[in-house]
Coordinates of C-alpha atoms in Angstrom, one line a residue:
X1120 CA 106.1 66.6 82.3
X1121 CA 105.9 68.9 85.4
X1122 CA 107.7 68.1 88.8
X1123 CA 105.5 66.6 90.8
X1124 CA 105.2 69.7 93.2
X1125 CA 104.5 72.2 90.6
X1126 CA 101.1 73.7 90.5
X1127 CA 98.8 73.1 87.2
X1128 CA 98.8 74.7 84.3
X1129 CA 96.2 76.6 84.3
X1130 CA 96.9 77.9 87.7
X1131 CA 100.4 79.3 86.6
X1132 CA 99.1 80.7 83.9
X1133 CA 96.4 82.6 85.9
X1134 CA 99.2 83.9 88.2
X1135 CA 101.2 85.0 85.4
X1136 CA 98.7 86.5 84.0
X1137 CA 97.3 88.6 86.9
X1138 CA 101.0 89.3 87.9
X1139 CA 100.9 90.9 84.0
X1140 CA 98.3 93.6 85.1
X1141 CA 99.6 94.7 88.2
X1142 CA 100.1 98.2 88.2
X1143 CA 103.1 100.3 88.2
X1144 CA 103.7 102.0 92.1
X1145 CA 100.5 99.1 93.5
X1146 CA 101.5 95.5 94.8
X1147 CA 99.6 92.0 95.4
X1148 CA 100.4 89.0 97.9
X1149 CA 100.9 85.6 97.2
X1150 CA 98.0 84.6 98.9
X1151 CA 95.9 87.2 96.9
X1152 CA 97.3 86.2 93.8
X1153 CA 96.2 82.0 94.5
X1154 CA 92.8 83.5 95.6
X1155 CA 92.1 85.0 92.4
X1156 CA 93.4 82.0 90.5
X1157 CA 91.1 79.8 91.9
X1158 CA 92.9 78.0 94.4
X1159 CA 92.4 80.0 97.9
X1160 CA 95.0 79.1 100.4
X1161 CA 97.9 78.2 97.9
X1162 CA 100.1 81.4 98.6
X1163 CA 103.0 79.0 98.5
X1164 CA 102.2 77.3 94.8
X1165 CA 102.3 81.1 94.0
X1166 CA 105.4 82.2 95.2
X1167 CA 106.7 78.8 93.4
X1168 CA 105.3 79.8 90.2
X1169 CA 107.4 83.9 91.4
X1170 CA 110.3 82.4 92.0
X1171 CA 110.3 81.0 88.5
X1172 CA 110.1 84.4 87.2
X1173 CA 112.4 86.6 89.1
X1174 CA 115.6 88.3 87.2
X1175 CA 114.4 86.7 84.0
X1176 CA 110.9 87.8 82.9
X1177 CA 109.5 91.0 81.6
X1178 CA 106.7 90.5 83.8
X1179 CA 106.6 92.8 87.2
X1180 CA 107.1 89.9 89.4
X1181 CA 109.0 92.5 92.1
X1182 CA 105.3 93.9 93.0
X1183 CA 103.9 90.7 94.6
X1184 CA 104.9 90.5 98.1
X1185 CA 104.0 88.6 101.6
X1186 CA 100.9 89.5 103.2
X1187 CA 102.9 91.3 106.1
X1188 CA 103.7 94.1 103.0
X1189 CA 107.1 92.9 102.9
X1190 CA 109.5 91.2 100.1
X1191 CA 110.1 87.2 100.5
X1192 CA 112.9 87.7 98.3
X1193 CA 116.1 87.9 100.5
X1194 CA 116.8 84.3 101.3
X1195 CA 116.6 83.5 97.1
X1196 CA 119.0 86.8 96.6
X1197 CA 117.0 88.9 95.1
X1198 CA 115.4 91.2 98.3
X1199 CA 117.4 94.3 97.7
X1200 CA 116.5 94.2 93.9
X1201 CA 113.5 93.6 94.7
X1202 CA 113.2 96.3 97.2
X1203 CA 114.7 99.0 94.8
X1204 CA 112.2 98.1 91.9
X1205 CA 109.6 99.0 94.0
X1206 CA 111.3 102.3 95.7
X1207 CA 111.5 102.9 92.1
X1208 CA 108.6 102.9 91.3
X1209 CA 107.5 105.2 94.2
X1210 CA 106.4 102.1 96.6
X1211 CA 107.3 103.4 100.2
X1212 CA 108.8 100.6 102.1
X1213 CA 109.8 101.4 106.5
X1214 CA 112.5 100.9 108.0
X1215 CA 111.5 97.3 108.4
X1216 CA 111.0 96.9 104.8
X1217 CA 107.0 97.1 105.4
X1218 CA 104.6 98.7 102.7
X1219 CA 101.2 99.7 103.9
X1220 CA 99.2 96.8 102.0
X1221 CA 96.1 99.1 102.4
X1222 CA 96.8 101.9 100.6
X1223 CA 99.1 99.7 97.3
X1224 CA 97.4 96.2 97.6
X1225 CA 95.7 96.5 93.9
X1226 CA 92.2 94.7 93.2
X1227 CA 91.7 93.9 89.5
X1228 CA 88.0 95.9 88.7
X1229 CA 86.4 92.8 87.7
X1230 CA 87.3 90.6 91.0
X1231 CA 84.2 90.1 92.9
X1232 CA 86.7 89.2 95.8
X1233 CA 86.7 92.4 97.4
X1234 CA 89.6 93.2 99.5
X1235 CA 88.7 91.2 102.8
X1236 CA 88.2 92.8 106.0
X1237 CA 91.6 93.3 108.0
X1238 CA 91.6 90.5 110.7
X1239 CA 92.5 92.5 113.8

């Protein structure tokens, strides 16, 4: 039986699913990735369902990020791997550790949630 905070099945499975088609050097957000598993607003049953992957998955769980283009990483321990996965994979990050969403944030072809309009 799941703990009683864990998101449904079929919501994980979503995530870990889109998570799977992610494209080298391109990154999602939590909160894009709970949109486009049905369940708008749950960026933080996302990153649950993340944190369950990190340093022991073959799935790229290092490009999903926070909707401010940074990792969410550091306080778990795993920031700067984080961080060097996606330098690796040509994924320009600032000196504040900032990616420009606008130009990596990838949009599966088939979403009919296009990208939404930037809010300021």
């Amino acid at each position: 039986m799941a703990a009683p905070d864990s998101p449904p099945a079929a919501f994980r499975s979503r995530i870990l699913e889109l998570v799977g088609r992610i494209p080298s050097g391109r990154v999602m957000t939590y909160g894009q990735l709970a949109l486009l598993a049905g369940n708008p607003g749950a960026a933080r049953q996302a990153g649950f369902v993340m944190n369950g992957l990190m340093g022991g998955t073959e799935l790229p769980w290092h490009r999903v990020i926070n909707a401010q283009g940074r990792v969410s990483t550091h306080k778990v321990g795993f920031g700067d791997m984080q961080e060097g996965l996606l330098r690796a994979e040509g994924i320009v990050l600032d000196a504040s550790g900032r990616c420009d969403l606008k130009a990596l944030q990838w949009w599966p072809d088939e979403s009919r949630e296009a990208p939404p309009e930037p809010l300021f």
